Short mmCIF file of C-alpha atoms in Angstrom, two decimals:
data_model
loop_
_atom_site.label_atom_id
_atom_site.label_comp_id
_atom_site.label_asym_id
_atom_site.label_seq_id
_atom_site.Cartn_x
_atom_site.Cartn_y
_atom_site.Cartn_z
CA MET A 1003 -1.58 23.20 30.98
CA THR A 1004 -4.84 23.44 32.93
CA SER A 1005 -7.65 25.90 32.61
CA THR A 1006 -6.32 27.85 35.58
CA THR A 1007 -2.84 28.38 34.14
CA PRO A 1008 -2.45 32.10 33.53
CA VAL A 1009 -1.31 33.04 30.06
CA ASP A 1010 2.25 34.25 30.43
CA LYS A 1011 2.76 36.82 27.72
CA LYS A 1012 6.51 36.72 28.17
CA SER A 1013 6.80 32.96 27.74
CA PRO A 1014 8.46 31.96 24.49
CA ARG A 1015 6.34 28.81 24.45
CA ARG A 1016 3.08 30.72 24.32
CA GLY A 1017 4.31 34.11 23.29
CA VAL A 1018 3.75 36.06 20.15
CA ILE A 1019 6.44 36.14 17.50
CA SER A 1020 7.73 39.65 17.38
CA ASP A 1021 7.57 41.47 14.09
CA GLY A 1022 11.27 42.17 14.44
CA PRO A 1023 13.73 41.78 11.59
CA VAL A 1024 13.91 37.99 11.86
CA ARG A 1025 10.33 37.46 10.86
CA VAL A 1026 9.74 40.29 8.44
CA GLY A 1027 9.20 39.25 4.86
CA TYR A 1028 8.77 35.55 5.39
CA LEU A 1029 6.36 34.66 8.13
CA ARG A 1030 4.52 37.93 8.61
CA ASP A 1031 1.47 36.46 6.92
CA PHE A 1032 1.60 33.28 8.93
CA ASP A 1033 -0.88 34.15 11.62
CA LEU A 1034 0.24 31.56 14.15
CA VAL A 1035 -3.26 30.44 14.98
CA GLY A 1036 -1.84 27.87 17.36
CA LEU A 1037 -0.68 30.59 19.69
CA ASN A 1038 -4.22 31.69 20.29
CA ASN A 1039 -4.83 28.27 21.75
CA ALA A 1040 -3.38 29.00 25.17
CA ALA A 1041 -5.79 27.21 27.48
CA VAL A 1042 -7.80 30.09 28.89
CA ASP A 1043 -10.84 27.91 29.57
CA ASP A 1044 -11.87 24.25 29.82
CA GLU A 1045 -13.16 24.29 26.28
CA GLN A 1046 -9.79 25.34 24.89
CA ALA A 1047 -7.92 22.97 27.20
CA THR A 1048 -9.94 20.04 25.84
CA LYS A 1049 -9.31 21.18 22.28
CA ASN A 1050 -5.57 21.36 22.93
CA ARG A 1051 -5.56 17.88 24.44
CA LEU A 1052 -7.45 16.60 21.40
CA LEU A 1053 -4.84 18.12 19.07
CA VAL A 1054 -1.89 16.57 20.90
CA ALA A 1055 -3.67 13.21 21.13
CA ALA A 1056 -4.54 13.41 17.42
CA VAL A 1057 -0.89 13.82 16.39
CA LYS A 1058 0.09 10.78 18.44
CA LEU A 1059 -2.88 8.67 17.30
CA PHE A 1060 -2.45 9.50 13.61
CA ALA A 1061 1.29 8.82 13.76
CA ASP A 1062 0.82 5.60 15.68
CA ARG A 1063 -2.10 3.98 13.86
CA GLY A 1064 -2.03 5.87 10.60
CA TYR A 1065 -4.37 8.70 9.67
CA GLU A 1066 -6.68 6.59 7.50
CA ALA A 1067 -7.01 3.87 10.13
CA SER A 1068 -7.86 6.33 12.94
CA SER A 1069 -11.41 7.41 13.73
CA MET A 1070 -12.90 10.41 15.50
CA ARG A 1071 -14.37 7.92 17.99
CA GLU A 1072 -10.91 6.62 18.90
CA LEU A 1073 -9.59 10.15 19.24
CA ALA A 1074 -12.41 11.03 21.62
CA ALA A 1075 -11.66 7.90 23.66
CA GLU A 1076 -7.96 8.84 23.92
CA VAL A 1077 -8.86 12.10 25.60
CA GLY A 1078 -11.78 10.71 27.60
CA VAL A 1079 -14.56 12.72 25.98
CA LYS A 1080 -17.75 11.27 24.53
CA ALA A 1081 -17.58 10.71 20.78
CA PRO A 1082 -20.28 13.24 19.80
CA ALA A 1083 -18.64 15.93 21.97
CA ILE A 1084 -15.60 15.96 19.71
CA TYR A 1085 -17.76 17.62 17.05
CA ASN A 1086 -18.13 20.63 19.32
CA HIS A 1087 -14.47 21.24 18.53
CA PHE A 1088 -13.92 19.92 15.01
CA ASP A 1089 -16.14 19.33 12.00
CA SER A 1090 -14.11 16.47 10.57
CA LYS A 1091 -10.96 14.38 10.86
CA THR A 1092 -9.42 16.53 8.13
CA GLN A 1093 -10.04 19.62 10.23
CA VAL A 1094 -8.44 17.94 13.24
CA LEU A 1095 -5.35 17.22 11.14
CA SER A 1096 -5.06 20.68 9.60
CA THR A 1097 -5.56 22.35 12.99
CA ALA A 1098 -3.00 20.04 14.57
CA VAL A 1099 -0.45 20.86 11.85
CA ASP A 1100 -1.09 24.59 12.28
CA TYR A 1101 -0.81 24.26 16.01
CA ALA A 1102 2.44 22.29 15.88
CA LEU A 1103 4.05 24.67 13.38
CA SER A 1104 2.94 27.76 15.31
CA ASP A 1105 4.24 26.38 18.57
CA PHE A 1106 7.57 25.45 16.97
CA LEU A 1107 8.04 28.79 15.21
CA ALA A 1108 7.12 30.82 18.28
CA ASN A 1109 9.54 28.78 20.34
CA VAL A 1110 12.43 29.11 17.94
CA LEU A 1111 11.97 32.69 16.70
CA THR A 1112 10.60 34.71 19.60
CA GLY A 1113 13.04 37.36 20.75
CA LEU A 1114 15.78 36.16 18.41
CA GLU A 1115 16.46 39.73 17.31
CA GLU A 1116 17.76 40.50 20.79
CA PHE A 1117 20.88 38.48 19.93
CA PRO A 1118 23.73 39.94 17.85
CA LYS A 1119 22.96 39.42 14.16
CA GLN A 1120 25.82 36.99 13.57
CA GLU A 1121 24.78 34.93 16.63
CA GLN A 1122 21.12 34.55 15.69
CA LEU A 1123 21.73 31.48 13.52
CA PHE A 1124 23.37 29.60 16.35
CA GLU A 1125 20.72 30.61 18.88
CA LEU A 1126 18.01 29.48 16.46
CA LEU A 1127 19.71 26.11 15.92
CA ARG A 1128 20.18 25.68 19.67
CA ARG A 1129 16.47 26.32 20.24
CA HIS A 1130 15.45 24.04 17.39
CA ALA A 1131 17.51 21.15 18.81
CA ARG A 1132 16.24 21.79 22.33
CA TYR A 1133 12.64 21.94 21.10
CA LYS A 1134 13.01 18.47 19.59
CA THR A 1135 14.13 17.03 22.94
CA ASN A 1136 11.40 18.63 25.09
CA ASP A 1137 8.79 15.96 24.43
CA VAL A 1138 10.46 13.29 22.33
CA ALA A 1139 7.36 11.13 21.93
CA LEU A 1140 5.37 14.07 20.58
CA ALA A 1141 8.28 15.24 18.42
CA ARG A 1142 8.61 11.79 16.84
CA ALA A 1143 4.88 11.61 16.20
CA GLN A 1144 5.04 15.03 14.53
CA ASP A 1145 8.07 13.98 12.47
CA LYS A 1146 6.22 10.94 11.23
CA LEU A 1147 3.04 12.84 10.43
CA VAL A 1148 4.61 15.88 8.81
CA ASP A 1149 5.51 14.14 5.58
CA ALA A 1150 5.22 16.31 2.49
CA ASP A 1151 3.59 13.66 0.28
CA PHE A 1152 1.06 12.73 2.94
CA MET A 1153 0.27 16.38 3.68
CA ARG A 1154 -0.32 17.14 0.02
CA ARG A 1155 -2.65 14.20 -0.33
CA VAL A 1156 -4.70 14.71 2.82
CA LEU A 1157 -4.78 18.41 3.71
CA PRO A 1158 -7.20 20.84 2.06
CA PRO A 1159 -5.24 22.90 -0.50
CA ALA A 1160 -5.36 26.14 1.51
CA SER A 1161 -4.08 24.35 4.59
CA TYR A 1162 -1.35 22.60 2.61
CA ASP A 1163 -0.25 25.92 1.11
CA ARG A 1164 -0.02 27.46 4.59
CA TYR A 1165 2.09 24.53 5.73
CA THR A 1166 4.55 24.65 2.82
CA ALA A 1167 4.76 28.45 3.04
CA ALA A 1168 5.66 28.24 6.72
CA LEU A 1169 8.38 25.66 6.06
CA ALA A 1170 9.76 27.71 3.16
CA GLY A 1171 9.67 30.80 5.37
CA TYR A 1172 11.63 29.01 8.05
CA ARG A 1173 14.25 27.86 5.54
CA ALA A 1174 14.53 31.41 4.21
CA ILE A 1175 15.13 32.72 7.72
CA VAL A 1176 17.86 30.15 8.33
CA ARG A 1177 19.47 31.03 4.99
CA ASP A 1178 19.49 34.75 5.85
CA LEU A 1179 20.98 34.02 9.25
CA VAL A 1180 23.71 31.85 7.69
CA ILE A 1181 24.63 34.81 5.49
CA ALA A 1182 24.59 37.13 8.50
CA ALA A 1183 26.93 34.76 10.36
CA ALA A 1184 29.19 34.01 7.39
CA PRO A 1185 28.68 36.27 4.34
CA GLU A 1186 31.18 34.20 2.34
CA ALA A 1187 28.74 31.26 2.43
CA GLN A 1188 26.85 32.94 -0.43
CA SER A 1189 29.72 32.47 -2.85
CA ASP A 1190 31.22 29.26 -1.45
CA GLU A 1191 31.97 27.08 -4.46
CA ALA A 1192 32.56 23.96 -2.38
CA VAL A 1193 29.10 23.92 -0.79
CA ASN A 1194 25.98 25.49 -2.26
CA LEU A 1195 24.03 27.57 0.23
CA PRO A 1196 20.83 25.45 0.01
CA VAL A 1197 22.83 22.30 0.82
CA LEU A 1198 24.45 24.03 3.79
CA VAL A 1199 21.06 25.25 5.03
CA SER A 1200 19.56 21.76 4.69
CA ALA A 1201 22.48 20.16 6.52
CA LEU A 1202 22.11 22.57 9.44
CA ILE A 1203 18.34 22.19 9.70
CA GLU A 1204 18.41 18.39 9.46
CA MET A 1205 21.16 18.12 12.07
CA VAL A 1206 19.04 19.81 14.73
CA ASP A 1207 15.67 18.59 13.50
CA ARG A 1208 16.68 14.93 13.67
CA VAL A 1209 17.86 15.09 17.27
CA SER A 1210 14.43 13.70 18.18
CA SER A 1211 15.21 10.49 16.27
CA TRP A 1212 18.17 9.51 18.46
CA PHE A 1213 17.86 11.50 21.71
CA ARG A 1214 17.25 9.35 24.79
CA PRO A 1215 15.77 11.26 27.76
CA ASP A 1216 17.48 8.72 30.06
CA GLY A 1217 20.83 9.03 28.27
CA SER A 1218 23.99 10.63 29.62
CA LEU A 1219 23.44 13.99 27.91
CA THR A 1220 20.58 16.41 28.56
CA GLY A 1221 18.65 18.06 25.75
CA ASP A 1222 20.42 21.34 26.55
CA GLU A 1223 23.85 19.72 26.33
CA ILE A 1224 23.03 18.14 22.99
CA ALA A 1225 21.70 21.47 21.71
CA ASP A 1226 24.95 23.16 22.75
CA GLN A 1227 27.01 20.49 20.99
CA CYS A 1228 24.95 20.91 17.83
CA VAL A 1229 25.88 24.59 17.94
CA VAL A 1230 29.58 23.69 18.17
CA ILE A 1231 29.16 21.50 15.09
CA ALA A 1232 27.20 24.24 13.31
CA ARG A 1233 30.03 26.71 13.94
CA ARG A 1234 32.50 24.27 12.39
CA ILE A 1235 30.28 23.99 9.33
CA VAL A 1236 29.55 27.68 8.92
CA GLU A 1237 32.84 29.21 10.07
CA PRO A 1238 35.42 26.76 8.69
CA MET B 21 15.57 -5.66 -12.98
CA THR B 22 13.98 -8.30 -15.17
CA SER B 23 14.33 -12.05 -15.07
CA THR B 24 16.83 -11.92 -17.91
CA THR B 25 19.20 -9.49 -16.20
CA PRO B 26 22.40 -11.36 -15.45
CA VAL B 27 23.56 -11.17 -11.87
CA ASP B 28 26.63 -8.95 -11.86
CA LYS B 29 28.79 -10.19 -9.04
CA LYS B 30 30.94 -7.08 -9.16
CA SER B 31 28.02 -4.65 -8.82
CA PRO B 32 27.94 -2.90 -5.46
CA ARG B 33 24.14 -2.79 -5.67
CA ARG B 34 23.82 -6.55 -5.75
CA GLY B 35 27.21 -7.58 -4.53
CA VAL B 36 28.26 -9.28 -1.37
CA ILE B 37 29.69 -7.29 1.49
CA SER B 38 33.28 -8.28 1.86
CA ASP B 39 34.40 -9.60 5.19
CA GLY B 40 37.15 -6.99 5.18
CA PRO B 41 38.05 -4.91 8.21
CA VAL B 42 35.10 -2.53 7.84
CA ARG B 43 32.52 -5.19 8.52
CA VAL B 44 34.30 -7.40 10.98
CA GLY B 45 32.87 -7.40 14.47
CA TYR B 46 29.64 -5.58 13.76
CA LEU B 47 27.76 -6.90 10.78
CA ARG B 48 29.40 -10.27 10.25
CA ASP B 49 26.33 -11.98 11.67
CA PHE B 50 23.96 -9.94 9.56
CA ASP B 51 23.47 -12.36 6.72
CA LEU B 52 22.18 -9.86 4.18
CA VAL B 53 19.32 -12.02 3.06
CA GLY B 54 18.18 -9.28 0.72
CA LEU B 55 21.24 -9.79 -1.42
CA ASN B 56 20.17 -13.28 -2.26
CA ASN B 57 17.14 -11.75 -3.88
CA ALA B 58 18.83 -10.83 -7.16
CA ALA B 59 16.17 -11.65 -9.72
CA VAL B 60 17.47 -14.89 -11.17
CA ASP B 61 14.01 -16.07 -12.19
CA ASP B 62 10.45 -14.79 -12.66
CA GLU B 63 9.46 -16.02 -9.22
CA GLN B 64 12.15 -13.94 -7.54
CA ALA B 65 11.48 -10.95 -9.78
CA THR B 66 7.83 -10.95 -8.70
CA LYS B 67 8.84 -11.25 -5.07
CA ASN B 68 11.19 -8.28 -5.41
CA ARG B 69 8.47 -6.20 -7.04
CA LEU B 70 6.11 -7.13 -4.21
CA LEU B 71 8.68 -5.99 -1.63
CA VAL B 72 9.25 -2.61 -3.28
CA ALA B 73 5.51 -2.10 -3.78
CA ALA B 74 4.89 -3.08 -0.14
CA VAL B 75 7.24 -0.40 1.17
CA LYS B 76 5.48 2.26 -0.91
CA LEU B 77 1.97 1.01 -0.08
CA PHE B 78 2.60 0.73 3.67
CA ALA B 79 4.22 4.17 3.78
CA ASP B 80 1.47 5.74 1.72
CA ARG B 81 -1.67 4.23 3.23
CA GLY B 82 -0.34 3.03 6.55
CA TYR B 83 0.54 -0.54 7.41
CA GLU B 84 -2.67 -1.29 9.31
CA ALA B 85 -4.87 0.13 6.56
CA SER B 86 -3.15 -1.88 3.80
CA SER B 87 -4.25 -5.36 2.76
CA MET B 88 -2.52 -8.23 0.99
CA ARG B 89 -5.21 -7.88 -1.69
CA GLU B 90 -4.20 -4.26 -2.37
CA LEU B 91 -0.54 -5.22 -2.47
CA ALA B 92 -1.27 -7.93 -5.04
CA ALA B 93 -3.23 -5.41 -7.12
CA GLU B 94 -0.31 -2.93 -7.06
CA VAL B 95 1.95 -5.50 -8.67
CA GLY B 96 -0.70 -6.98 -10.95
CA VAL B 97 -0.78 -10.47 -9.48
CA LYS B 98 -3.91 -12.29 -8.35
CA ALA B 99 -4.56 -11.99 -4.62
CA PRO B 100 -4.12 -15.70 -3.75
CA ALA B 101 -0.82 -15.82 -5.68
CA ILE B 102 0.79 -13.46 -3.18
CA TYR B 103 0.67 -16.29 -0.64
CA ASN B 104 3.09 -18.24 -2.82
CA HIS B 105 5.64 -15.65 -1.72
CA PHE B 106 4.61 -14.59 1.77
CA ASP B 107 2.62 -16.17 4.57
CA SER B 108 1.35 -12.93 6.05
CA LYS B 109 1.47 -9.15 5.92
CA THR B 110 3.90 -9.25 8.85
CA GLN B 111 6.22 -11.45 6.83
CA VAL B 112 6.02 -9.04 3.90
CA LEU B 113 7.04 -6.21 6.20
CA SER B 114 9.90 -8.04 7.89
CA THR B 115 11.24 -9.27 4.54
CA ALA B 116 10.95 -5.77 3.08
CA VAL B 117 12.88 -4.30 6.02
CA ASP B 118 15.58 -6.97 5.69
CA TYR B 119 15.77 -6.39 1.98
CA ALA B 120 16.03 -2.60 2.30
CA LEU B 121 18.69 -2.79 5.00
CA SER B 122 20.72 -5.39 3.12
CA ASP B 123 20.61 -3.40 -0.08
CA PHE B 124 21.63 -0.22 1.75
CA LEU B 125 24.49 -1.84 3.66
CA ALA B 126 25.86 -3.64 0.60
CA ASN B 127 25.74 -0.39 -1.32
CA VAL B 128 27.49 1.67 1.32
CA LEU B 129 30.05 -0.83 2.65
CA THR B 130 31.14 -3.00 -0.27
CA GLY B 131 34.80 -2.49 -1.10
CA LEU B 132 35.20 0.34 1.39
CA GLU B 133 38.42 -1.21 2.69
CA GLU B 134 40.07 -0.45 -0.64
CA PHE B 135 40.14 3.23 0.38
CA PRO B 136 42.80 4.60 2.74
CA LYS B 137 41.65 4.11 6.34
CA GLN B 138 41.26 7.83 7.05
CA GLU B 139 39.23 8.30 3.85
CA GLN B 140 36.74 5.50 4.47
CA LEU B 141 34.42 7.67 6.57
CA PHE B 142 34.05 10.22 3.79
CA GLU B 143 33.56 7.59 1.10
CA LEU B 144 30.89 5.93 3.25
CA LEU B 145 29.08 9.24 3.79
CA ARG B 146 29.29 10.03 0.07
CA ARG B 147 27.73 6.66 -0.77
CA HIS B 148 25.06 7.04 1.90
CA ALA B 149 24.00 10.44 0.52
CA ARG B 150 24.07 9.18 -3.06
CA TYR B 151 22.03 6.12 -2.12
CA LYS B 152 19.30 8.36 -0.73
CA THR B 153 19.03 10.24 -4.03
CA ASN B 154 18.93 7.18 -6.31
CA ASP B 155 15.20 6.58 -5.98
CA VAL B 156 13.82 9.40 -3.87
CA ALA B 157 10.25 8.11 -3.81
CA LEU B 158 11.38 4.73 -2.49
CA ALA B 159 13.84 6.33 -0.06
CA ARG B 160 11.09 8.53 1.40
CA ALA B 161 8.75 5.58 1.73
CA GLN B 162 11.49 3.66 3.55
CA ASP B 163 12.22 6.64 5.79
CA LYS B 164 8.58 6.85 6.77
CA LEU B 165 8.24 3.13 7.39
CA VAL B 166 11.49 2.58 9.25
CA ASP B 167 10.33 4.18 12.47
CA ALA B 168 11.70 2.56 15.61
CA ASP B 169 8.44 2.68 17.58
CA PHE B 170 6.43 1.26 14.69
CA MET B 171 9.01 -1.46 14.03
CA ARG B 172 9.00 -2.54 17.67
CA ARG B 173 5.23 -2.75 17.73
CA VAL B 174 4.71 -4.57 14.45
CA LEU B 175 7.75 -6.75 13.70
CA PRO B 176 8.22 -10.20 15.24
CA PRO B 177 10.82 -9.90 18.04
CA ALA B 178 13.54 -11.80 16.14
CA SER B 179 13.06 -9.59 13.10
CA TYR B 180 13.04 -6.42 15.22
CA ASP B 181 16.26 -7.51 16.93
CA ARG B 182 17.92 -8.07 13.55
CA TYR B 183 16.84 -4.62 12.46
CA THR B 184 18.12 -2.81 15.55
CA ALA B 185 21.36 -4.83 15.52
CA ALA B 186 21.99 -3.82 11.91
CA LEU B 187 21.40 -0.13 12.68
CA ALA B 188 23.63 -0.32 15.76
CA GLY B 189 26.28 -2.09 13.67
CA TYR B 190 26.16 0.66 11.09
CA ARG B 191 26.53 3.36 13.76
CA ALA B 192 29.48 1.46 15.25
CA ILE B 193 31.17 1.35 11.85
CA VAL B 194 30.69 5.09 11.36
CA ARG B 195 32.06 5.73 14.86
CA ASP B 196 35.18 3.65 14.16
CA LEU B 197 35.72 5.42 10.85
CA VAL B 198 35.39 8.83 12.54
CA ILE B 199 38.15 7.78 14.93
CA ALA B 200 40.25 6.53 12.02
CA ALA B 201 39.82 9.88 10.26
CA ALA B 202 40.28 12.03 13.37
CA PRO B 203 41.57 10.18 16.45
CA GLU B 204 41.16 13.33 18.57
CA ALA B 205 37.37 13.04 18.16
CA GLN B 206 37.42 10.42 20.92
CA SER B 207 38.48 12.92 23.55
CA ASP B 208 36.84 16.05 22.14
CA GLU B 209 35.25 17.80 25.11
CA ALA B 210 33.22 20.17 22.96
CA VAL B 211 31.32 17.45 21.08
CA ASN B 212 30.69 13.94 22.37
CA LEU B 213 31.47 11.25 19.82
CA PRO B 214 27.89 9.86 19.68
CA VAL B 215 26.54 13.35 18.92
CA LEU B 216 29.12 13.79 16.16
CA VAL B 217 28.26 10.38 14.70
CA SER B 218 24.53 11.16 14.77
CA ALA B 219 25.05 14.55 13.12
CA LEU B 220 27.05 12.97 10.28
CA ILE B 221 24.59 10.13 9.70
CA GLU B 222 21.52 12.37 9.79
CA MET B 223 23.08 14.88 7.40
CA VAL B 224 23.46 12.28 4.66
CA ASP B 225 20.42 10.20 5.56
CA ARG B 226 18.04 13.15 5.32
CA VAL B 227 19.14 14.17 1.83
CA SER B 228 16.10 12.21 0.60
CA SER B 229 13.79 14.62 2.42
CA TRP B 230 14.87 17.70 0.45
CA PHE B 231 16.58 16.43 -2.73
CA ARG B 232 14.73 17.29 -5.95
CA PRO B 233 15.67 15.12 -8.95
CA ASP B 234 14.76 18.08 -11.20
CA GLY B 235 16.80 20.55 -9.14
CA SER B 236 20.02 22.26 -10.16
CA LEU B 237 22.31 19.78 -8.36
CA THR B 238 22.69 16.09 -9.13
CA GLY B 239 22.71 13.44 -6.43
CA ASP B 240 26.45 13.02 -6.94
CA GLU B 241 27.08 16.74 -6.52
CA ILE B 242 25.06 16.85 -3.33
CA ALA B 243 26.90 13.79 -2.01
CA ASP B 244 30.23 15.50 -2.71
CA GLN B 245 29.10 18.65 -0.91
CA CYS B 246 28.00 16.59 2.08
CA VAL B 247 31.54 15.23 2.20
CA VAL B 248 32.95 18.77 2.24
CA ILE B 249 30.67 19.58 5.19
CA ALA B 250 31.63 16.32 6.92
CA ARG B 251 35.32 17.21 6.62
CA ARG B 252 34.64 20.58 8.25
CA ILE B 253 32.88 18.80 11.11
CA VAL B 254 35.44 16.06 11.62
CA GLU B 255 38.67 17.89 10.80
CA PRO B 256 38.05 21.34 12.29
#
């Protein structure tokens, strides 16, 4: 995205999560700071490039082994200039995590309430799988970085709390949508609801670990097939 | 395991993978070096402790940021003594990867051919899920370390080839067992077989990311529930 790209308010990638029924109660307090990062000027465009480069650098070389100087070099800015955007490496990381989560949630949740209630789960899972195939290198870097133990150790407490609250909110949304699609899942003695929810989320989330952009199936086809599998799991 | 623990040849954790039908053709050439590491003496016990500590240290601090000196300190041996066991940090990593893979494969595959052919898939998935709950901290460290891009960059080529061949062999076994359990999966137009295989493997492999040892379900219960879900996926 360049500085001249107009901000498309209808785009799910840079949109605003509606306050419709899907979000209410879980993520209303998650202010999706990342979505304010649409590159409206050069300054913001540079910041966005720094955040994407940071995720890849930290995942590739390790957070501890990476320096602000290296990050600046990755993006082609002078080392001191990076401090116009971020005070510290910790702030780069926490902003990058916020940005990645916001982008993901906006992508997966925006406009979901326009689908029939019992279809929302499957649409969400389709979007989640597709999201993980859009930019596989970035998705894998995020997967590697977004490790709960690492996050707890490195992020400032307030930032870590935001991160865990967002993940818990997402899980809660998936759980509610499972119940909307298959109310009997609540009292299924063979599979506890949290196990079912985890299985569904991991199936689509891990597509990034095995998807090959040059393979025989497109990201959309794989997402559709994940939905077929999800229906078998949820509507046995 | 201490130096006085007798080697139990019947134990699946330290056993030898049978050359039964499950293994033939895929992993016969994978010599499971890790299984020779049963701690028959103090020397080997120290080496094993170094390997487990290495996985946790590398995952926690990053491979590049970790030193042989730190690894020695973790296990309480003097820094020079570590070179009695390993020539280099690279050798520690490649041995640790071999060891982890061997231990996993022995655990999941040993004696599988004693189950009815169409049940072997579900028994394998049950064992895989259970394995990932045995030592969650170690499993998470392994998950973080065993990243394909990182492995390719850091491991010596021969070691990397062994690693990818073992993973491909495991996938091939799962694929064959899916076909044994549900022959129609080969020609299912709704879900391609590789997508089905990936979904099954990721479901059980990712249990380590959300399992809580102090939660309301035991590892065995979660493994059993994963099998219920797998049956819904494979036998719709």
